[in-house]
PDB file of C-alpha atoms in Angstrom:
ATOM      1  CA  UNK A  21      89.909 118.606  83.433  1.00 43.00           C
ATOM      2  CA  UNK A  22      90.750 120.187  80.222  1.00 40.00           C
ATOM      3  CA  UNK A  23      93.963 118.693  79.771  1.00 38.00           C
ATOM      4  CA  UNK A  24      92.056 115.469  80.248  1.00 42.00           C
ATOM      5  CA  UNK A  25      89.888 116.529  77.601  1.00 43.00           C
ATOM      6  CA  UNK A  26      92.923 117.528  74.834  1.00 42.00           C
ATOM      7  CA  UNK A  27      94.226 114.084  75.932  1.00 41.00           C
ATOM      8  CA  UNK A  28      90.815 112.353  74.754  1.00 47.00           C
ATOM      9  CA  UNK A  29      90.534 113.926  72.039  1.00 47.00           C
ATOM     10  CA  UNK A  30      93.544 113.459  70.359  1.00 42.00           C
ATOM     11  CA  UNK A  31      93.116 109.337  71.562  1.00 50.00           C
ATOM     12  CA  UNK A  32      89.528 108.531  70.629  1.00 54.00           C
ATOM     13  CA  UNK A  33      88.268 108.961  67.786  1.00 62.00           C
ATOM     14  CA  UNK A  34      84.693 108.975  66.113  1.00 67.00           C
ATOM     15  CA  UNK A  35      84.398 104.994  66.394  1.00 71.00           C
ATOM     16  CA  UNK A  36      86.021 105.012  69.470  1.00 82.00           C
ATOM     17  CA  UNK A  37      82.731 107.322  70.596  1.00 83.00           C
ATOM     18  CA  UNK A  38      80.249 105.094  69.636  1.00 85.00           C
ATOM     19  CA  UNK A  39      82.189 101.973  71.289  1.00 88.00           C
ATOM     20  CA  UNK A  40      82.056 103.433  74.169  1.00 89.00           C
ATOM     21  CA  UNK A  41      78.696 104.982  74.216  1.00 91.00           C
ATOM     22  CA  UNK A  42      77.923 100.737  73.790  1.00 91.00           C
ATOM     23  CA  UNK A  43      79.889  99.706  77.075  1.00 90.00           C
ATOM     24  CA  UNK A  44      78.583 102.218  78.753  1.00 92.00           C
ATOM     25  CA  UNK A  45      74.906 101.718  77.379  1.00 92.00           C
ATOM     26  CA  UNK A  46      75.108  97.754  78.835  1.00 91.00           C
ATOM     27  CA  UNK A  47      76.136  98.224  82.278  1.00 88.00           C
ATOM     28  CA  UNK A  48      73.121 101.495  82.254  1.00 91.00           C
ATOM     29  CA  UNK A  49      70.817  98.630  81.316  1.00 92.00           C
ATOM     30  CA  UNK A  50      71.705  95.862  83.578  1.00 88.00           C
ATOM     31  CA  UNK A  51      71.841  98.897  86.524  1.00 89.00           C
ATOM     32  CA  UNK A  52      67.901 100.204  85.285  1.00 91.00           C
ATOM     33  CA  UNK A  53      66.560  96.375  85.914  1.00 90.00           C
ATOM     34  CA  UNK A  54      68.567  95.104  89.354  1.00 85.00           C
ATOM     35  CA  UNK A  55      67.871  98.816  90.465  1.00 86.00           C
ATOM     36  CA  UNK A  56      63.891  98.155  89.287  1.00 89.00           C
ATOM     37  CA  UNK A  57      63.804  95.160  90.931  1.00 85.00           C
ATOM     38  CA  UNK A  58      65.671  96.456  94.122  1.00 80.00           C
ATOM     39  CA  UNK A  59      62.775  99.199  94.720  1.00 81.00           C
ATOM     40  CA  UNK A  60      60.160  96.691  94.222  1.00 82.00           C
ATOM     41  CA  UNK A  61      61.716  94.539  96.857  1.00 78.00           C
ATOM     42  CA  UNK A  62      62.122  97.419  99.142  1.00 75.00           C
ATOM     43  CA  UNK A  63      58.369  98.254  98.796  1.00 75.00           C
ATOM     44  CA  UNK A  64      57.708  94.469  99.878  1.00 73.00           C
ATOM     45  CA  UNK A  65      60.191  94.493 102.909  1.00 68.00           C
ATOM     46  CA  UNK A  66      58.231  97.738 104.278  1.00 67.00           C
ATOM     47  CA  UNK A  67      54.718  96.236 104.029  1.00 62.00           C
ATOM     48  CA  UNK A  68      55.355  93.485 106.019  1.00 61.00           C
ATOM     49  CA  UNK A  69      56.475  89.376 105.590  1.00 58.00           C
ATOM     50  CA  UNK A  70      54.130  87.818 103.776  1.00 52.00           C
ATOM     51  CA  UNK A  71      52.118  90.419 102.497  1.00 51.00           C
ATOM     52  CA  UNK A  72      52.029  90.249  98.633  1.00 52.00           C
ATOM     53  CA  UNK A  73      50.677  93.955  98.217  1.00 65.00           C
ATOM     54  CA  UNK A  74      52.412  95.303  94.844  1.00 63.00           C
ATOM     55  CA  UNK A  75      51.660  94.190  91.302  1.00 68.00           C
ATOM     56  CA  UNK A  76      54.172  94.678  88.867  1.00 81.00           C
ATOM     57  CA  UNK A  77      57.765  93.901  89.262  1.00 83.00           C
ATOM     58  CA  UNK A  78      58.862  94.001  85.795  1.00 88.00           C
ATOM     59  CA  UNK A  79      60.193  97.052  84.472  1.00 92.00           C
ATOM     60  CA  UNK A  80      58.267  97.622  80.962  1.00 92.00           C
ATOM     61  CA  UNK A  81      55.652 100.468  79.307  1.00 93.00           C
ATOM     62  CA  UNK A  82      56.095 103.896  81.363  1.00 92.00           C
ATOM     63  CA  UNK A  83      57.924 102.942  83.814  1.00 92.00           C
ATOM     64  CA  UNK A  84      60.883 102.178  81.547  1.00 95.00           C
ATOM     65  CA  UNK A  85      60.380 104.675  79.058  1.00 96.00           C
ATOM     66  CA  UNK A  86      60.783 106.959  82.399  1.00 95.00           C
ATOM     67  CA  UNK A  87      64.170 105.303  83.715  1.00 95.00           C
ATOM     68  CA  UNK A  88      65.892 105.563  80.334  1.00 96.00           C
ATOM     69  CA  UNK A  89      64.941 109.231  80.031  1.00 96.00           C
ATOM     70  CA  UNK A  90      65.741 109.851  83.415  1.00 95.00           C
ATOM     71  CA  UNK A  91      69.254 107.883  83.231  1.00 95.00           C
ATOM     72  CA  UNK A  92      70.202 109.875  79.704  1.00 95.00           C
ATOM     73  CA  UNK A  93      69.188 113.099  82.264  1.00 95.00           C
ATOM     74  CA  UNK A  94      72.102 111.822  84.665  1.00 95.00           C
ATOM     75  CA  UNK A  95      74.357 110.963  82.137  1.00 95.00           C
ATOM     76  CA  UNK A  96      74.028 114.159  80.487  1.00 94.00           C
ATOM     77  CA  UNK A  97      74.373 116.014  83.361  1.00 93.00           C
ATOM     78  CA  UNK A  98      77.635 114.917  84.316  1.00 94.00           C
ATOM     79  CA  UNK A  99      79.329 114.889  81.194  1.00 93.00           C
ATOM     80  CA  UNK A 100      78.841 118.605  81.458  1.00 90.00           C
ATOM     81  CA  UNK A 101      80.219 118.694  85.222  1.00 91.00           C
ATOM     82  CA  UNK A 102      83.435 116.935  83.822  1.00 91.00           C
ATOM     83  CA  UNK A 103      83.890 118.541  80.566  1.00 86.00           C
ATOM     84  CA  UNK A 104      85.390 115.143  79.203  1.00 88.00           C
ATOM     85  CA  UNK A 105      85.295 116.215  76.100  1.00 86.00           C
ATOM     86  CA  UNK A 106      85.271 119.059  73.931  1.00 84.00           C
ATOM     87  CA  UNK A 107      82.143 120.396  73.265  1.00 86.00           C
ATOM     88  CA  UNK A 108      81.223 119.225  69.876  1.00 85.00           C
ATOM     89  CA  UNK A 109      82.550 115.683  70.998  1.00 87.00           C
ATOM     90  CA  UNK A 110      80.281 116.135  73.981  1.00 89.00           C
ATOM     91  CA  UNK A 111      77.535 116.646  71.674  1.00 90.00           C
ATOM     92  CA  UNK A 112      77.901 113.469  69.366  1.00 90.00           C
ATOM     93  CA  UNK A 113      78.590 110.986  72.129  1.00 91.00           C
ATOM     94  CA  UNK A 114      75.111 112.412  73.783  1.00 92.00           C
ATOM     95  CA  UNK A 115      73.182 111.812  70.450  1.00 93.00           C
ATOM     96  CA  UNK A 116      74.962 108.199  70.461  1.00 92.00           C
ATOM     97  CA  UNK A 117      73.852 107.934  73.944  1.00 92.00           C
ATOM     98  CA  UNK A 118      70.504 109.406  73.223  1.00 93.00           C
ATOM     99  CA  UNK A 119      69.872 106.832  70.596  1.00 92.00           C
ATOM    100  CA  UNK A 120      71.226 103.946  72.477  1.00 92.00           C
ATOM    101  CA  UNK A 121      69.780 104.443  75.676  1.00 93.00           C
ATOM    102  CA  UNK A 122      65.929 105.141  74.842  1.00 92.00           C
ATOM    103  CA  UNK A 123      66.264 102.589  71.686  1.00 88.00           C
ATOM    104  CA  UNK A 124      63.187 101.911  69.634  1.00 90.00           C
ATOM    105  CA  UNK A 125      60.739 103.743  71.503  1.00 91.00           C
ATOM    106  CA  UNK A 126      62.611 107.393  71.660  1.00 92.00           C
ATOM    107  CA  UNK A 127      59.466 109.205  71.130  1.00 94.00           C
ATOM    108  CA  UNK A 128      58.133 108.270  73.860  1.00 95.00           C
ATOM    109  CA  UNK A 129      61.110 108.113  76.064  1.00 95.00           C
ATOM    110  CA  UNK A 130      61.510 112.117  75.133  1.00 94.00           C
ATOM    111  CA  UNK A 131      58.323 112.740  76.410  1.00 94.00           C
ATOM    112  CA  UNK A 132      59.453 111.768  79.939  1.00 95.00           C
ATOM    113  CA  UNK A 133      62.753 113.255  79.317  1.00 94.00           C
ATOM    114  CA  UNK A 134      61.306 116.799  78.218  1.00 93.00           C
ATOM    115  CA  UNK A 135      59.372 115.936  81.458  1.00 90.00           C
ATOM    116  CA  UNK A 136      62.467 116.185  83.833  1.00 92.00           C
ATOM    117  CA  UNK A 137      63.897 118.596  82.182  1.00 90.00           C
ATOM    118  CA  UNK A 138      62.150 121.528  82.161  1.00 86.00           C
ATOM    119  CA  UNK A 139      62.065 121.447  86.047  1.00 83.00           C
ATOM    120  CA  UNK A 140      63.941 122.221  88.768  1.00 88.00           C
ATOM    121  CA  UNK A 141      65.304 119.519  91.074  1.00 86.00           C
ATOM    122  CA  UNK A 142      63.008 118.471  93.610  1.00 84.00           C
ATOM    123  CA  UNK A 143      60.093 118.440  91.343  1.00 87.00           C
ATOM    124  CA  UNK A 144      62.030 116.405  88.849  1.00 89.00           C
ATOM    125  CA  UNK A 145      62.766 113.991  91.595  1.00 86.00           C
ATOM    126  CA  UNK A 146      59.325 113.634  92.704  1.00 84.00           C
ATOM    127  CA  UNK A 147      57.909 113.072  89.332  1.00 88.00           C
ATOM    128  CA  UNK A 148      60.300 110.317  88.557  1.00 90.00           C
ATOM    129  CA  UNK A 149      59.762 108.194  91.820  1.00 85.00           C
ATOM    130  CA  UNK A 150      55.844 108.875  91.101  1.00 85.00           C
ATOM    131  CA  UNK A 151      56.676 107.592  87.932  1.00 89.00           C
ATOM    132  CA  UNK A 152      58.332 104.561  89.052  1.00 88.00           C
ATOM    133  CA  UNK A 153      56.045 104.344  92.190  1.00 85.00           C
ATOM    134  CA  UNK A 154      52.750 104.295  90.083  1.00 85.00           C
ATOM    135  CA  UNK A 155      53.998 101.553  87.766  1.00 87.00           C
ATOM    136  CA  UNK A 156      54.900  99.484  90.990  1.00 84.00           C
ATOM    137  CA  UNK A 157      51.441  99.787  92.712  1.00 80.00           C
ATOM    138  CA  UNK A 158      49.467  99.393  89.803  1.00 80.00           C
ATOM    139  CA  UNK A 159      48.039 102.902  89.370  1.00 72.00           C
ATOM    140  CA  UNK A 160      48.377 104.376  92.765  1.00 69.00           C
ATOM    141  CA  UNK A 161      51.317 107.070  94.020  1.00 63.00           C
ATOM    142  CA  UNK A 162      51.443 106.337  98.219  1.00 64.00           C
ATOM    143  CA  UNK A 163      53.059 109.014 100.424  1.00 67.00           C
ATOM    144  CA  UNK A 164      54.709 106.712 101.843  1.00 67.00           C
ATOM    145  CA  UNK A 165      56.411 104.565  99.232  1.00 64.00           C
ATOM    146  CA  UNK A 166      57.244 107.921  96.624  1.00 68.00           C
ATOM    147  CA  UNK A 167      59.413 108.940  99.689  1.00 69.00           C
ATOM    148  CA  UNK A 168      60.493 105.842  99.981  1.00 67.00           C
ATOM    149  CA  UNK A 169      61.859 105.535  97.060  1.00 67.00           C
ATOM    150  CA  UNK A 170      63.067 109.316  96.736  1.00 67.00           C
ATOM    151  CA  UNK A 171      65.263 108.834 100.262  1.00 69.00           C
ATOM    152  CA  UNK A 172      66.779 104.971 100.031  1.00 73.00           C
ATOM    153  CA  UNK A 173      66.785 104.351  96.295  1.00 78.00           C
ATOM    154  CA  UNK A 174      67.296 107.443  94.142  1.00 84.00           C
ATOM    155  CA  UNK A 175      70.774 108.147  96.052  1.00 81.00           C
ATOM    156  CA  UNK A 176      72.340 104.493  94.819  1.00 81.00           C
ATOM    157  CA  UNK A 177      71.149 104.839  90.930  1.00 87.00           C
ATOM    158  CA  UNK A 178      72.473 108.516  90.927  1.00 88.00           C
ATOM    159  CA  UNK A 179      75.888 106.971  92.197  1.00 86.00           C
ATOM    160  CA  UNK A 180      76.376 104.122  90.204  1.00 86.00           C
ATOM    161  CA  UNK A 181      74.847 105.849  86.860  1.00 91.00           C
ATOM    162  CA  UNK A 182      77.499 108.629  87.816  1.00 92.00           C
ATOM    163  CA  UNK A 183      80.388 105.860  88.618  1.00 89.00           C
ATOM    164  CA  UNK A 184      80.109 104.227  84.918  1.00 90.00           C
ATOM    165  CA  UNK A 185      80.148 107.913  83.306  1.00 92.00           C
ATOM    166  CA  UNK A 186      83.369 108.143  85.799  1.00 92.00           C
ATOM    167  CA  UNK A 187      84.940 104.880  84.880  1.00 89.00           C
ATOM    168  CA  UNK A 188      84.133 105.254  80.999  1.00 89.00           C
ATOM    169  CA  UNK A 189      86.094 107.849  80.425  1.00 90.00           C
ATOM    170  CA  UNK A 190      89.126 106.489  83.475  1.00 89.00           C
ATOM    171  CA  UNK A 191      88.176 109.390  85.913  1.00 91.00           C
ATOM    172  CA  UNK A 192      90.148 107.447  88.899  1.00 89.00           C
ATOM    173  CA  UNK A 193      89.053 110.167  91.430  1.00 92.00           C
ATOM    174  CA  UNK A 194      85.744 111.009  90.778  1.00 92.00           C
ATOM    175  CA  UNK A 195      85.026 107.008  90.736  1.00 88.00           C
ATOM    176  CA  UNK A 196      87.271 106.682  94.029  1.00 87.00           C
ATOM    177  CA  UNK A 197      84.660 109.132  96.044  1.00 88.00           C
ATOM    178  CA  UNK A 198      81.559 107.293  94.203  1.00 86.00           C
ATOM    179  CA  UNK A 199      82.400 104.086  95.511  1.00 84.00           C
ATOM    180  CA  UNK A 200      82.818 105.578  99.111  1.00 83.00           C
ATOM    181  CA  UNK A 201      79.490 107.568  98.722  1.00 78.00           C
ATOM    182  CA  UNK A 202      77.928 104.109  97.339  1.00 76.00           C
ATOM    183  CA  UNK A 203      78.908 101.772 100.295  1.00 76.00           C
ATOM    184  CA  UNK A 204      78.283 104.411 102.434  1.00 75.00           C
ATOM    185  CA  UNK A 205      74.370 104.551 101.513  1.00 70.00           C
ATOM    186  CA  UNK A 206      74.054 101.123 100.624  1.00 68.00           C
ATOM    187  CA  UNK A 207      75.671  99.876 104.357  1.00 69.00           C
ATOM    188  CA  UNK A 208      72.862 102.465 105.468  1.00 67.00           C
ATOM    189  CA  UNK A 209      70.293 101.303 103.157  1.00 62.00           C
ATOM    190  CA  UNK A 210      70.646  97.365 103.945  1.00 58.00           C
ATOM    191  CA  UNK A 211      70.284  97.803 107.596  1.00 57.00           C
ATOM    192  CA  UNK A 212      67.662  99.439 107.246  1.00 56.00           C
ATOM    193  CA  UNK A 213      65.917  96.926 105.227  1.00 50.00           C
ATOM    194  CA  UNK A 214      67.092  94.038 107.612  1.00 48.00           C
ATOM    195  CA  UNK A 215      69.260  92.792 103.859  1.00 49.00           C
ATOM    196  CA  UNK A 216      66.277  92.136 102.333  1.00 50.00           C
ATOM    197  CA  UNK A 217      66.515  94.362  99.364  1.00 50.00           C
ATOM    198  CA  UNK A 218      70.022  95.341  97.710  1.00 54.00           C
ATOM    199  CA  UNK A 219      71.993  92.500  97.471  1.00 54.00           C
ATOM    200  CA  UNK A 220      71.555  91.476  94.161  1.00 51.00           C
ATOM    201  CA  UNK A 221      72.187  95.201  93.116  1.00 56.00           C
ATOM    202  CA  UNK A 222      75.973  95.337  95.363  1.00 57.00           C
ATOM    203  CA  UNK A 223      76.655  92.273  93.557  1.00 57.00           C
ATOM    204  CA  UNK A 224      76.149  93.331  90.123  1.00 53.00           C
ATOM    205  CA  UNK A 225      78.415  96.723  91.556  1.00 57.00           C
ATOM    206  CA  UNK A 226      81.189  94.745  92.483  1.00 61.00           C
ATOM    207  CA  UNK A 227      80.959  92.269  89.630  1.00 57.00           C
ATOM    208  CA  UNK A 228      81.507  95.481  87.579  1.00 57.00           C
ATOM    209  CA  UNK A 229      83.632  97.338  89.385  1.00 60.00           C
ATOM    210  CA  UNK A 230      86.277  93.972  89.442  1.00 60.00           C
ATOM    211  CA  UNK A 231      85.791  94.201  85.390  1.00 58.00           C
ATOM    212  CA  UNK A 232      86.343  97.751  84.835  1.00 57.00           C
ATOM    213  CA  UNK A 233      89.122  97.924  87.343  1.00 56.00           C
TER     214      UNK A 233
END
């Protein structure tokens, strides 16, 4: 992966940073609202046809101050797996990123971010589907749906946030095992949801996936 760095760098420069940081920033936001939307249609699908028992299926307030924070998290994290970039590269396109992704309201997007941060993985994961959980219910964090959300939903948005790092940056491999990981769990996912609660989220994957390819 370092030669793939030196190749980078020598390619891209400062402008080309922020332009990217931009395409990338897009297809994070259209993926935080159709994945949103997807858990809130999952929570429906397990309580039962026509039962109208959650509240609030838009994603605004906490709930998206906490999926920005948590998606600059995931994007962090991986540019530091691939090491796309030399370090002080790495650095700027994260404060691009940074500023991009949790927009006008960063101060409060940090505080979620410092959040998941300064944990170790499982409780990181549970406070961000509370987080998410909570703003879906209206107030309450089930059992049932913060593991619901933890096992079927959490796996696709840490695959397809990790599969636009990949493709941003023309990681062919790394995307090629993504995609298999992603149909994998989402062929598992819609079955189990009798199809009720992912399509709109596989379309928006391939519709991207055709335009990055």
């Amino acid at each position: 992966m370092r030669l793939f760095s030196k190749l980078f760098n020598s390619r891209r420069s400062r402008r080309d940073l922020h332009v990217l940081a931009t395409d990338l920033c897009y297809s994070l936001e259209d993926l935080r609202h159709l994945w949103f939307n997807s858990c809130y249609e999952a929570f429906n699908v397990e309580a039962g046809e026509g039962v109208v028992k959650y509240l609030n299926d838009n994603l605004v307030g906490e709930a998206d101050y906490a999926m920005r924070a948590y998606q600059l998290y995931l994007v962090s994290g991986f540019l530091a797996e691939h090491s796309y970039m030399e370090p002080s590269m790495t650095k700027e396109f994260i404060s691009v990123l940074r500023q991009q992704i949790l927009g006008t309201h960063l101060d409060e997007c940090l505080l979620y971010y410092g959040r998941y941060s300064e944990t170790n993985e499982g409780q990181r994961l549970s406070h961000f589907c509370k987080d998410i959980t909570k703003h879906i219910t209206g107030g309450e964090t089930p059992m049932t749906e913060s593991l619901l959300l933890l096992s079927r939903c959490f796996p696709i948005l840490f695959n397809v946030t990790h599969m636009w790092v990949a493709k941003a940056f023309d990681d062919h491999e790394t995307v090629h095992k993504l995609e298999d990981n992603f149909k994998k769990t989402y062929e598992r996912t819609v079955t189990e949801w009798n199809d009720k609660a992912l399509p709109i989220l596989y379309e928006f994957y391939e519709d991207e996936n055709q335009a990055k390819s």
